Amino acid sequence: MATRCQFENSNDVGVFAKLTNAYCICALGGAENFYSVFEAELSDHIPVIKSSVAGTRLVGRLTVGNRNGLLLPNTTSDQELTHIRNCLPDEVVVQRIDERLSALGNCIVCNDYVALIHPDIDRETEEIVADVLGVEVFRQTVAGNVLVGSYCAFTNQGGLVHPKTSIEDLDELSSLLQIPLVAGTVNRGSDVIGAGLVANDWAAFCGLDTTSTELSVIESVFKLRDAQPMNIINDLRASLIDTMA
Amino acid sequence: MPKRKAEVQLKREEEEVQPGDCVEDDNNDKSASEGDDESAGEGSDEGESDEDEDSSEGESDGSDSDDDSCPEASSSEAESEDDEEGEAYKEVNVQFEFFDPQERDFLGLKALLNTYLDGQQYDCSGLVDAIIRQTAVGTVVKSSEEDDPFAVLTAFNTCRGPAAGSPWLKQLREYLTARCPDSATRDKLCEAFSGPGTGLLVSERLINCPPQLAPPLMQMLTEEVDGAANDEDYPQEERREFTFKRYLHVTRVYTDPLEEQERHEEGQHAAGGSTGAPGSSRARPGRGHKGDEGKEDLIVYVRPEDEYLHQVCSWSFTFPVEGRPVAKGDLRPLRAVMCVEAGRVREAREMMDLVLGNMMADGGGNAAAAGGGKILAEVAAAAGRAGGKGDLGTGGKGKDAPGSKGAGKGSGKGR
């Protein structure tokens, strides 16, 4: 289910929230409205926590994570680190890393299996990403842009990339990531996909300005139409029984 | 339908690169102060801060050439001049184009108008939507069709038509009424908002937009409004929507605290009466927010049309913009609200055209401008025939990444 929301009149939901299959982090401050939209959709299944990172509300752009782990920039304070560690499930490894490019959310984008990183990221960081997040890492650009985290968003089901991505690039990325990709926009024509929306395997949130066309593209590429967490399990069960019969 | 209305060539002054400097060093200032219109504001600001650096690097190249090598730029402003450090300015040709607001301008306009209520949240998407849907009246200034707008001017009827009941209009009205200095002004403001035939002017532009943009913008506005009000192809209802008796103009001005302090110390209490010659930046006695009896508000106008509209307005008031830190000695930002009878707008425009020259109206020189006048007439007529609401499109098309970044930068300066 794709939902529209706003953070204090800003449509850039992906700046103020980080959503994965195992947890969701929202920015502090801002109206309770924002937080409650996330809670309503997600809190039955995963913890939804509020935190700041490096004293700012830009949790979506400074952090990167998936169900295996969460990476925080070196500017994160100790209290924030402790708070996040306490709130997240134990399976999620929370680590603070030293990386010159500290806006991790802009430089790294990942799902539970694969990650794309900014071409200039340190080798060390690349190894930590592969280790902590348990993913295969590729250095790539999206539509000629090095900020992969800003210009694309993907989950285990599918992904949305910058509208000016060429067909060749789309095919290349799609085969790297092994998921269907679509070039499109969010928030009524904004090409900064990563900042404009957050998504996991069963839910997505985008800005209020998103048109219904954009929303239906998002729902179809991320396979959200009938996706409820239970549905995923049920579908699996149905196909298993089919095989046995 | 041709959306482009006119082209205006302007000369902008720019710092000259010192002969000894290597390109990399000047990377920042050169690219910033280039004729990159999206960051026009940023460009000139950076240019100024870099002057000090450059002058300390070496002798300045004293000679400047009057750069008349560009034949198209007819009604350009003054030739190169030296600034106070003796740096030479070089002229750069900059091209501004005037368009109808289109769906592709949504994000750029949103960036411009986000702070329309000075930081207070309001339905900005609704306002931008209304601007785009209104095809008959409204102009946007961009440096090319794909770029982000850096100026917009349009007019809405406050009690008829699609804009009338919208949330953004209510929010704007509440915002302004809450800041009226006294109940008499509040009554006048409420009456203007709810009475028939009032056109609310929505005007926003980046800081440091050249003043020469204003006369063509105002001309296009008046022509479009007249066209919409009188075009027989338009249904009666829509024509009435654009028959404005008066305009409500909400704009940004500044006040100079140092000068005010000086005048206060000199014991000037010029009550009533105008002190300045026409064209000076002294305001006539407005309903000042200071509450000092008989003391004039000293208003510094950054948009040329404001000065002349203020001179012919029926009433006006100003209020300070809260929440913005202002450095000592800097001008303090204010908002000004004024009500101008429709009949007097022509006067104001004529005064302004005398001082600034109107690139669109000028007969000689710029072929594009002359052609632009014709294109404008065609557009107004075509808009009249087309009528109806604009097509919002699917919103599926993206924008150039540089364009959106420019808008981001620009909006910072636009406050």
XYZ file of C-alpha atoms in Angstrom:
660
model
C 0.000 0.000 0.000
C 1.427 3.331 -0.976
C 0.501 6.207 1.307
C 0.929 9.919 0.860
C 2.185 12.026 3.722
C 4.113 15.158 4.552
C 6.716 16.160 7.059
C 6.019 19.713 8.145
C 4.841 20.751 4.712
C 7.772 19.095 3.000
C 7.025 16.415 0.491
C 10.470 14.897 0.821
C 9.506 12.007 3.026
C 12.697 10.120 2.255
C 14.737 12.788 3.973
C 13.003 12.451 7.309
C 12.424 8.708 7.502
C 14.266 5.452 6.912
C 12.161 2.386 6.200
C 13.340 -1.200 5.966
C 11.701 -4.595 6.302
C 12.706 -4.849 9.963
C 12.310 -1.352 11.386
C 11.449 2.227 10.629
C 13.185 5.361 11.931
C 11.404 8.718 11.825
C 12.738 12.176 12.529
C 12.111 13.928 15.822
C 10.162 17.125 15.962
C 7.649 17.659 13.256
C 3.972 17.121 13.821
C 2.797 13.886 15.348
C 0.858 13.459 12.149
C 3.884 12.225 10.264
C 4.846 9.720 12.899
C 1.295 8.463 13.284
C 0.928 7.796 9.566
C 3.922 5.510 9.780
C 2.733 3.915 12.972
C -0.705 3.204 11.583
C 0.727 1.288 8.653
C 3.740 -0.345 10.216
C 3.704 -0.681 13.972
C 1.819 -3.996 13.926
C 4.744 -5.587 12.182
C 7.909 -3.689 12.871
C 9.181 -1.197 15.466
C 8.764 2.436 14.484
C 11.184 4.653 16.378
C 11.893 8.338 16.556
C 15.401 9.606 16.603
C 17.710 12.315 15.458
C 21.010 11.655 13.766
C 23.921 14.017 14.279
C 21.463 16.340 15.942
C 19.530 16.735 12.717
C 16.241 15.436 11.418
C 17.742 14.106 8.231
C 17.621 10.485 9.306
C 16.734 9.258 5.865
C 19.687 10.830 4.133
C 22.339 10.221 6.757
C 21.719 6.568 7.442
C 21.481 3.402 5.405
C 20.221 0.026 6.441
C 18.288 -3.111 5.744
C 16.877 -5.912 7.861
C 20.388 -7.089 8.756
C 21.934 -3.873 9.932
C 22.024 -0.101 10.095
C 24.958 2.169 9.371
C 25.282 5.596 10.951
C 27.682 8.404 10.064
C 30.557 9.370 12.323
C 28.696 12.547 13.268
C 26.095 10.541 15.191
C 26.292 11.229 18.885
C 26.733 8.511 21.470
C 23.276 9.047 22.945
C 21.683 8.700 19.545
C 23.642 5.563 18.859
C 22.614 4.025 22.174
C 18.996 5.064 21.723
C 18.782 3.517 18.291
C 20.556 0.357 19.383
C 18.157 -0.051 22.271
C 15.055 0.438 20.182
C 15.938 -1.804 17.295
C 15.619 -5.615 17.406
C 18.765 -7.471 18.426
C 19.191 -9.062 15.021
C 19.873 -5.668 13.548
C 23.527 -4.727 13.853
C 23.892 -0.997 14.401
C 27.272 0.434 13.558
C 28.729 3.895 13.326
C 31.305 4.210 10.555
C 33.998 6.677 9.675
C 33.456 7.777 6.167
C 34.308 11.070 4.548
C 31.051 11.012 2.615
C 28.910 11.151 5.695
C 25.507 11.394 4.054
C 25.268 7.638 3.845
C 21.690 7.683 2.651
C 22.699 9.671 -0.395
C 25.753 7.604 -1.208
C 24.513 4.109 -0.518
C 21.251 2.430 -1.368
C 20.427 -1.178 -0.587
C 17.834 -3.846 -0.138
C 18.332 -7.087 1.768
C 20.583 -8.635 -0.870
C 22.337 -6.020 -2.939
C 23.703 -2.512 -2.520
C 24.802 0.276 -4.840
C 27.411 2.694 -3.590
C 28.897 6.021 -4.618
C 31.966 5.404 -6.801
C 34.224 7.354 -4.427
C 33.449 5.538 -1.230
C 36.405 4.046 0.667
C 37.246 0.405 0.281
C 36.923 0.024 4.031
C 33.411 1.360 4.032
C 32.529 -0.918 1.153
C 33.686 -3.895 3.183
C 31.750 -2.792 6.227
C 28.644 -2.358 4.105
C 29.043 -5.857 2.714
C 29.691 -7.220 6.177
C 27.150 -5.450 8.365
C 24.343 -5.281 5.852
C 25.047 -8.704 4.400
C 24.795 -7.543 0.820
C 26.684 -7.694 -2.410
C 28.080 -4.280 -3.180
C 28.375 -2.612 -6.565
C 29.916 0.743 -7.384
C 27.570 2.327 -9.817
C 26.086 5.564 -10.989
C 22.448 6.223 -11.741
C 21.681 8.331 -14.804
C 25.219 9.635 -14.641
C 24.723 10.748 -11.050
C 27.096 9.545 -8.371
C 24.582 10.025 -5.571
C 22.949 6.668 -6.018
C 20.974 6.953 -2.811
C 19.340 10.178 -3.929
C 18.325 9.162 -7.377
C 16.987 5.692 -6.893
C 15.021 3.699 -4.362
C 14.596 -0.053 -4.387
C 13.359 -2.908 -2.246
C 13.497 -6.665 -2.655
C 10.575 -6.481 -5.074
C 11.440 -3.690 -7.434
C 12.892 -0.249 -7.795
C 12.338 3.266 -9.094
C 15.157 5.271 -10.660
C 15.812 8.753 -12.002
C 13.574 9.548 -14.955
C 16.468 10.326 -17.270
C 18.033 6.881 -16.910
C 18.679 5.399 -20.325
C 17.311 2.024 -21.323
C 20.798 0.517 -21.364
C 21.503 1.736 -17.843
C 18.146 0.468 -16.707
C 18.865 -2.970 -18.112
C 22.330 -3.023 -16.603
C 21.107 -2.000 -13.168
C 18.224 -4.366 -13.341
C 20.477 -7.309 -14.070
C 22.889 -6.269 -11.321
C 20.132 -5.944 -8.773
C 18.023 -8.811 -10.094
C 14.809 -6.829 -9.669
C 12.535 -5.005 -12.085
C 13.338 -1.314 -12.374
C 11.319 1.573 -13.706
C 12.401 5.118 -14.486
C 9.937 7.587 -13.061
C 9.293 10.543 -10.833
C 7.756 11.175 -7.466
C 6.143 14.212 -5.840
C 4.783 15.595 -9.066
C 7.807 15.535 -11.240
C 10.673 15.521 -8.759
C 13.580 13.406 -9.951
C 15.122 12.993 -6.523
C 13.543 9.623 -5.912
C 15.488 8.671 -2.818
C 14.477 11.822 -1.032
C 10.921 11.711 -2.281
C 9.813 8.299 -1.086
C 10.553 5.435 1.287
C 9.537 1.851 0.661
C 9.859 -1.639 1.948
C 8.410 -4.896 0.709
C 4.860 -4.158 1.711
C 4.534 -0.409 2.249
C 5.657 2.819 0.646
C 5.305 6.446 1.639
C 5.618 9.422 -0.643
C 4.832 13.140 -0.549
C 1.373 14.638 -0.745
C 2.079 16.131 -4.141
C 2.546 12.734 -5.748
C 0.093 12.356 -8.587
C -2.082 9.287 -8.905
C -0.134 8.191 -11.948
C 3.116 8.308 -10.025
C 1.488 6.495 -7.155
C 0.224 3.704 -9.342
C 3.674 3.326 -10.900
C 5.148 3.099 -7.406
C 2.573 0.549 -6.328
C 3.111 -1.574 -9.381
C 6.915 -1.564 -9.444
C 7.266 -2.192 -5.719
C 4.505 -4.793 -5.976
C 2.455 -3.181 -3.264
C -1.013 -3.593 -4.697
C -2.122 -6.526 -2.642
C 0.943 -6.687 -0.521
C 0.185 -7.118 3.111
C 2.799 -8.799 5.276
C 0.522 -11.817 5.745
C -0.100 -12.064 2.029
C 3.527 -12.729 1.356
C 3.427 -15.681 3.716
C 0.105 -16.921 2.331
C 1.267 -16.779 -1.244
C 4.269 -18.810 -0.324
C 2.096 -21.388 1.409
C -0.240 -21.653 -1.574
C 2.592 -22.293 -3.980
C 4.113 -24.910 -1.677
C 0.873 -26.809 -1.436
C 0.430 -26.598 -5.179
C 3.768 -28.221 -5.669
C 2.995 -31.014 -3.256
C -0.379 -31.664 -4.853
C -0.308 26.936 -28.662
C 2.825 29.050 -28.407
C 3.704 29.308 -24.804
C 6.735 31.466 -25.099
C 5.811 35.050 -24.846
C 8.880 37.157 -25.284
C 12.585 37.259 -25.030
C 14.438 39.981 -23.348
C 18.142 40.483 -23.661
C 19.773 42.143 -20.753
C 23.265 43.023 -19.930
C 24.445 41.975 -16.550
C 27.527 43.250 -14.971
C 30.074 40.771 -13.878
C 33.448 40.789 -12.327
C 36.363 40.493 -14.678
C 38.708 37.574 -14.202
C 42.175 38.746 -13.232
C 44.634 37.925 -15.980
C 46.962 35.971 -13.745
C 44.358 33.776 -12.156
C 44.128 30.197 -13.155
C 40.751 28.848 -13.991
C 40.533 26.389 -11.118
C 40.967 29.022 -8.465
C 38.189 31.045 -9.840
C 36.048 28.026 -10.328
C 33.661 29.085 -7.668
C 33.278 32.738 -8.473
C 33.375 32.315 -12.213
C 30.754 29.675 -12.382
C 28.711 31.416 -9.794
C 28.754 34.820 -11.329
C 28.329 33.593 -14.876
C 25.090 34.399 -16.520
C 23.549 31.445 -14.807
C 20.182 32.825 -14.209
C 18.904 30.275 -11.837
C 21.477 31.307 -9.332
C 21.350 34.909 -10.347
C 21.012 35.958 -6.778
C 23.744 33.738 -5.604
C 25.970 34.843 -8.421
C 25.945 38.458 -7.501
C 26.314 37.768 -3.838
C 29.312 35.605 -4.390
C 30.682 38.077 -6.836
C 30.678 40.724 -4.186
C 32.307 38.620 -1.542
C 35.022 37.605 -3.922
C 35.884 41.136 -4.871
C 37.858 41.558 -1.723
C 39.834 38.451 -2.407
C 40.619 39.431 -5.932
C 41.651 42.952 -5.168
C 44.117 41.727 -2.647
C 45.611 39.326 -5.137
C 46.976 41.928 -7.401
C 46.421 45.078 -9.325
C 43.127 45.318 -10.922
C 42.878 45.756 -14.589
C 41.786 49.315 -14.694
C 40.673 49.601 -18.238
C 37.274 48.399 -19.175
C 35.779 48.287 -22.535
C 32.301 49.369 -23.206
C 31.215 46.094 -24.534
C 28.862 46.948 -27.304
C 29.724 43.925 -29.313
C 26.303 42.419 -28.944
C 24.002 43.909 -31.513
C 20.778 42.443 -30.168
C 21.012 43.932 -26.731
C 19.412 47.231 -27.469
C 17.884 48.713 -24.379
C 20.655 47.537 -22.118
C 21.628 49.275 -18.985
C 24.758 51.315 -18.354
C 28.157 50.349 -19.641
C 30.890 48.924 -17.474
C 31.651 50.793 -14.342
C 34.214 50.382 -11.653
C 33.107 49.466 -8.224
C 34.539 50.953 -5.089
C 37.624 48.728 -5.121
C 38.417 49.820 -8.648
C 37.587 46.401 -10.092
C 36.421 46.447 -13.646
C 33.096 44.974 -14.540
C 32.541 43.101 -17.714
C 29.153 42.785 -19.242
C 27.499 39.490 -19.781
C 24.474 38.984 -21.925
C 21.677 37.255 -20.199
C 18.504 36.107 -21.807
C 15.222 36.050 -19.991
C 12.185 34.432 -21.468
C 8.627 34.908 -20.425
C 6.272 31.984 -20.464
C 2.856 30.961 -19.404
C 3.012 28.882 -16.243
C 3.031 25.219 -17.168
C 2.896 21.914 -15.347
C 6.657 21.512 -15.730
C 7.120 24.634 -13.591
C 5.352 23.079 -10.628
C 8.395 22.253 -8.546
C 10.226 25.459 -9.407
C 7.220 27.592 -8.516
C 6.773 25.637 -5.351
C 10.342 26.461 -4.380
C 9.708 30.153 -5.084
C 6.439 30.321 -3.226
C 7.164 28.101 -0.261
C 7.920 31.091 1.915
C 5.048 33.179 0.650
C 3.668 33.319 4.167
C 7.131 33.926 5.625
C 7.805 30.454 6.904
C 4.305 29.697 7.998
C 2.969 26.496 6.544
C 0.168 26.824 4.067
C -1.227 25.026 1.083
C 1.590 25.915 -1.298
C 0.752 23.121 -3.709
C -2.742 24.534 -3.989
C -1.434 27.969 -4.840
C 0.985 26.659 -7.461
C -1.734 24.466 -8.850
C -4.022 27.457 -9.183
C -1.287 29.419 -10.964
C -0.746 26.631 -13.447
C -4.406 25.998 -14.077
C -5.132 29.625 -14.795
C -4.119 29.817 -18.411
C -5.545 33.217 -19.159
C -3.447 35.306 -16.821
C -0.021 34.714 -15.396
C 3.606 34.952 -16.441
C 6.702 33.106 -15.414
C 10.279 34.226 -16.131
C 12.839 31.596 -16.947
C 16.136 31.564 -18.761
C 14.941 28.804 -21.043
C 11.951 26.546 -21.294
C 13.550 23.707 -19.370
C 14.863 25.792 -16.519
C 13.234 26.670 -13.273
C 11.346 29.922 -12.999
C 12.849 32.732 -11.044
C 9.989 35.135 -11.181
C 6.254 34.776 -11.314
C 3.466 37.310 -11.576
C -0.190 36.478 -11.749
C -3.555 37.750 -10.549
C -6.454 35.936 -8.949
C -9.986 37.075 -8.353
C -10.572 36.804 -4.639
C -14.233 36.014 -4.751
C -15.042 34.576 -8.146
C -13.590 31.732 -10.067
C -11.716 28.617 -9.020
C -9.285 30.330 -6.687
C -11.985 31.915 -4.597
C -12.724 29.226 -2.023
C -9.288 27.695 -1.884
C -7.512 26.952 1.379
C -4.415 28.910 0.407
C -6.430 32.058 -0.148
C -8.048 31.696 3.249
C -4.697 31.091 4.868
C -3.213 34.128 3.154
C -6.142 36.243 4.224
C -5.843 35.111 7.820
C -2.132 35.686 7.774
C -2.494 39.251 6.523
C -5.458 40.201 8.675
C -3.632 39.001 11.743
C -0.835 41.418 10.965
C -2.843 44.535 10.267
C -1.679 47.395 12.448
C -5.167 48.634 13.310
C -8.785 47.726 12.888
C -9.447 50.307 10.187
C -6.866 48.682 7.938
C -8.195 45.281 8.862
C -11.651 46.281 7.750
C -10.329 47.641 4.496
C -8.354 44.470 3.923
C -11.334 42.221 4.632
C -13.470 44.313 2.388
C -10.905 44.048 -0.377
C -10.718 40.306 -0.014
C -14.412 39.665 0.074
C -15.606 42.411 -2.208
C -16.115 41.774 -5.907
C -13.658 42.824 -8.537
C -10.506 42.502 -6.460
C -7.467 41.011 -8.090
C -4.890 39.535 -5.741
C -1.457 39.929 -7.289
C 0.835 37.029 -6.542
C 4.332 38.157 -7.284
C 7.542 36.486 -6.259
C 11.031 36.576 -7.622
C 14.537 35.710 -6.704
C 16.545 38.281 -4.862
C 18.608 40.437 -7.199
C 16.489 39.904 -10.255
C 17.267 42.751 -12.612
C 14.764 45.571 -12.291
C 14.246 45.596 -16.047
C 12.116 42.509 -15.687
C 9.370 44.411 -13.978
C 8.006 46.595 -16.804
C 7.467 43.715 -19.244
C 5.967 41.596 -16.484
C 3.530 44.316 -15.504
C 2.726 45.022 -19.109
C 1.953 41.393 -19.797
C -0.189 41.180 -16.721
C -2.292 44.181 -17.637
C -2.611 43.075 -21.222
C -3.647 39.579 -20.245
C -6.157 40.828 -17.724
C -7.620 43.253 -20.225
C -7.678 40.551 -22.844
C -9.415 38.092 -20.583
C -11.939 40.653 -19.448
C -12.837 41.821 -22.903
C -12.343 38.898 -25.218
C -15.687 37.977 -26.650
C -14.747 34.376 -27.164
C -14.622 33.961 -23.441
C -17.802 33.002 -21.620
C -19.388 35.850 -19.716
C -18.674 34.277 -16.370
C -14.966 34.087 -16.986
C -14.791 37.585 -18.330
C -16.346 38.880 -15.170
C -13.756 36.984 -13.215
C -11.023 39.135 -14.680
C -12.793 42.456 -14.547
C -10.785 43.912 -11.729
C -11.690 47.171 -10.054
C -8.692 47.097 -7.786
C -5.609 45.094 -7.120
C -4.342 43.790 -3.841
C -0.569 43.670 -3.993
C 1.384 41.712 -1.405
C 5.083 42.155 -1.747
C 8.437 42.308 -0.032
C 10.188 45.519 0.862
C 12.926 46.475 3.270
C 13.523 49.113 5.807
C 16.842 50.622 6.669
C 17.290 50.723 10.424
C 20.460 52.805 10.314
C 18.917 55.553 8.285
C 15.810 55.478 10.385
C 17.910 55.886 13.440
C 19.708 58.818 11.866
C 16.519 60.557 10.971
C 15.137 59.930 14.379
C 18.210 61.470 15.912
C 17.963 64.484 13.689
C 14.578 65.014 15.144
C 12.738 64.701 11.915
C 9.061 64.318 12.450
C 7.739 65.073 9.048
C 4.093 64.471 9.530
C 2.103 63.769 6.436
C 3.209 65.289 3.188
C 5.721 63.754 0.878
C 9.307 64.557 1.453
C 11.007 62.940 -1.455
C 10.988 63.753 -5.084
C 9.193 61.227 -7.204
C 11.362 58.245 -7.760
C 13.105 58.533 -4.423
C 12.819 55.643 -2.103
C 11.096 57.456 0.701
C 7.651 56.103 1.286
C 4.643 58.261 1.768
C 3.319 57.960 5.342
C 2.205 54.409 5.573
C 0.395 52.872 8.476
C 3.690 52.004 10.125
C 3.990 49.137 12.464
C 6.069 51.248 14.774
C 3.136 53.231 15.951
C 5.116 56.462 16.167
C 2.799 59.300 15.438
C 3.674 61.301 12.409
C 6.820 59.353 11.693
C 7.244 58.025 8.223
C 8.215 54.509 7.544
C 11.356 54.428 5.558
C 10.850 51.856 2.870
C 13.476 50.549 0.520
C 11.973 48.959 -2.558
C 13.743 46.074 -4.218
C 11.108 45.566 -6.871
C 10.663 48.632 -9.012
C 6.933 48.269 -9.547
C 6.354 48.403 -5.809
C 7.600 51.938 -5.578
C 5.283 53.251 -8.221
C 2.313 51.190 -7.178
C 2.818 52.434 -3.660
C 2.694 55.993 -4.855
C -0.696 55.527 -6.487
C -2.220 53.122 -4.004
C -5.379 53.849 -2.034
C -4.107 52.400 1.195
C -1.286 50.233 2.365
C 0.450 48.844 5.389
C 3.643 47.044 6.179
C 4.594 44.503 8.762
C 7.913 42.992 9.713
C 8.914 39.506 8.752
C 9.413 37.553 11.914
C 11.873 34.875 12.664
C 14.568 35.842 10.259
C 17.879 36.838 11.782
C 19.176 40.066 10.309
C 22.774 41.115 10.596
C 23.477 44.447 12.168
C 23.405 47.180 9.613
C 21.531 45.081 7.109
C 18.176 46.061 5.764
C 15.269 44.600 7.669
C 12.764 42.672 5.653
C 9.132 43.714 5.653
C 6.018 42.685 3.826
C 3.934 45.398 2.265
C 0.287 45.133 1.370
C -1.246 47.794 -0.801
C -4.495 48.291 -2.607
C -4.342 49.971 -5.995
C -7.351 51.070 -8.002
C -7.292 49.401 -11.395
C -7.410 52.721 -13.167
C -4.218 53.926 -11.534
C -2.101 50.981 -12.491
C -1.489 52.555 -15.875
C -0.065 55.640 -14.186
C 2.276 53.575 -12.099
C 3.365 51.611 -15.104
C 4.021 54.738 -17.120
C 6.179 56.207 -14.381
C 8.076 52.976 -14.135
C 8.570 52.705 -17.876
C 9.976 56.227 -17.933
C 12.589 55.368 -15.367
C 13.482 51.826 -16.341
C 12.514 51.590 -19.937
C 10.281 48.806 -21.065
C 12.035 46.276 -23.214
C 8.853 44.979 -24.588
C 7.338 48.267 -25.496
C 10.487 49.765 -26.984
C 10.109 49.915 -30.718
C 13.738 49.962 -31.798
C 16.338 47.301 -31.490
C 15.312 44.010 -30.138
C 13.517 42.072 -32.787
C 12.653 39.387 -30.305
C 10.959 41.888 -28.085
C 8.958 43.315 -30.931
C 8.072 39.845 -32.023
C 7.362 39.050 -28.439
C 4.712 41.689 -28.341
C 2.985 40.007 -31.235
C 3.380 36.575 -29.739
C 1.876 37.911 -26.590
C -1.150 39.174 -28.406
C -1.563 35.824 -30.067
C -1.203 34.031 -26.788
C -3.766 36.201 -25.081
C -6.234 35.629 -27.845
C -5.542 31.938 -28.046
C -5.815 31.616 -24.295
C -9.125 33.355 -24.532
C -10.370 30.845 -27.046
C -8.957 27.850 -25.291
C -10.327 28.884 -21.942
C -10.945 26.239 -19.366
C -8.499 24.611 -17.099
C -5.012 23.741 -18.091
C -4.047 20.153 -18.508
C -2.086 18.974 -15.523
C -0.621 16.160 -17.507
C 0.452 12.946 -15.973
C 3.200 14.368 -13.878
C 5.266 11.512 -15.090
C 7.901 13.627 -16.771
C 10.957 14.484 -14.840
C 12.886 17.685 -14.817
C 16.519 18.330 -15.462
C 18.513 17.641 -12.375
C 20.474 20.894 -12.740
C 17.212 22.736 -13.009
C 15.933 21.405 -9.781
C 19.161 22.107 -8.033
C 18.991 25.634 -9.282
C 15.584 26.024 -7.853
C 16.855 24.759 -4.578
C 19.613 27.273 -4.515
C 17.420 30.039 -5.703
C 14.771 29.665 -3.135
C 17.242 30.367 -0.416
C 17.832 33.783 -1.835
C 14.296 34.435 -2.692
C 13.162 35.080 0.852
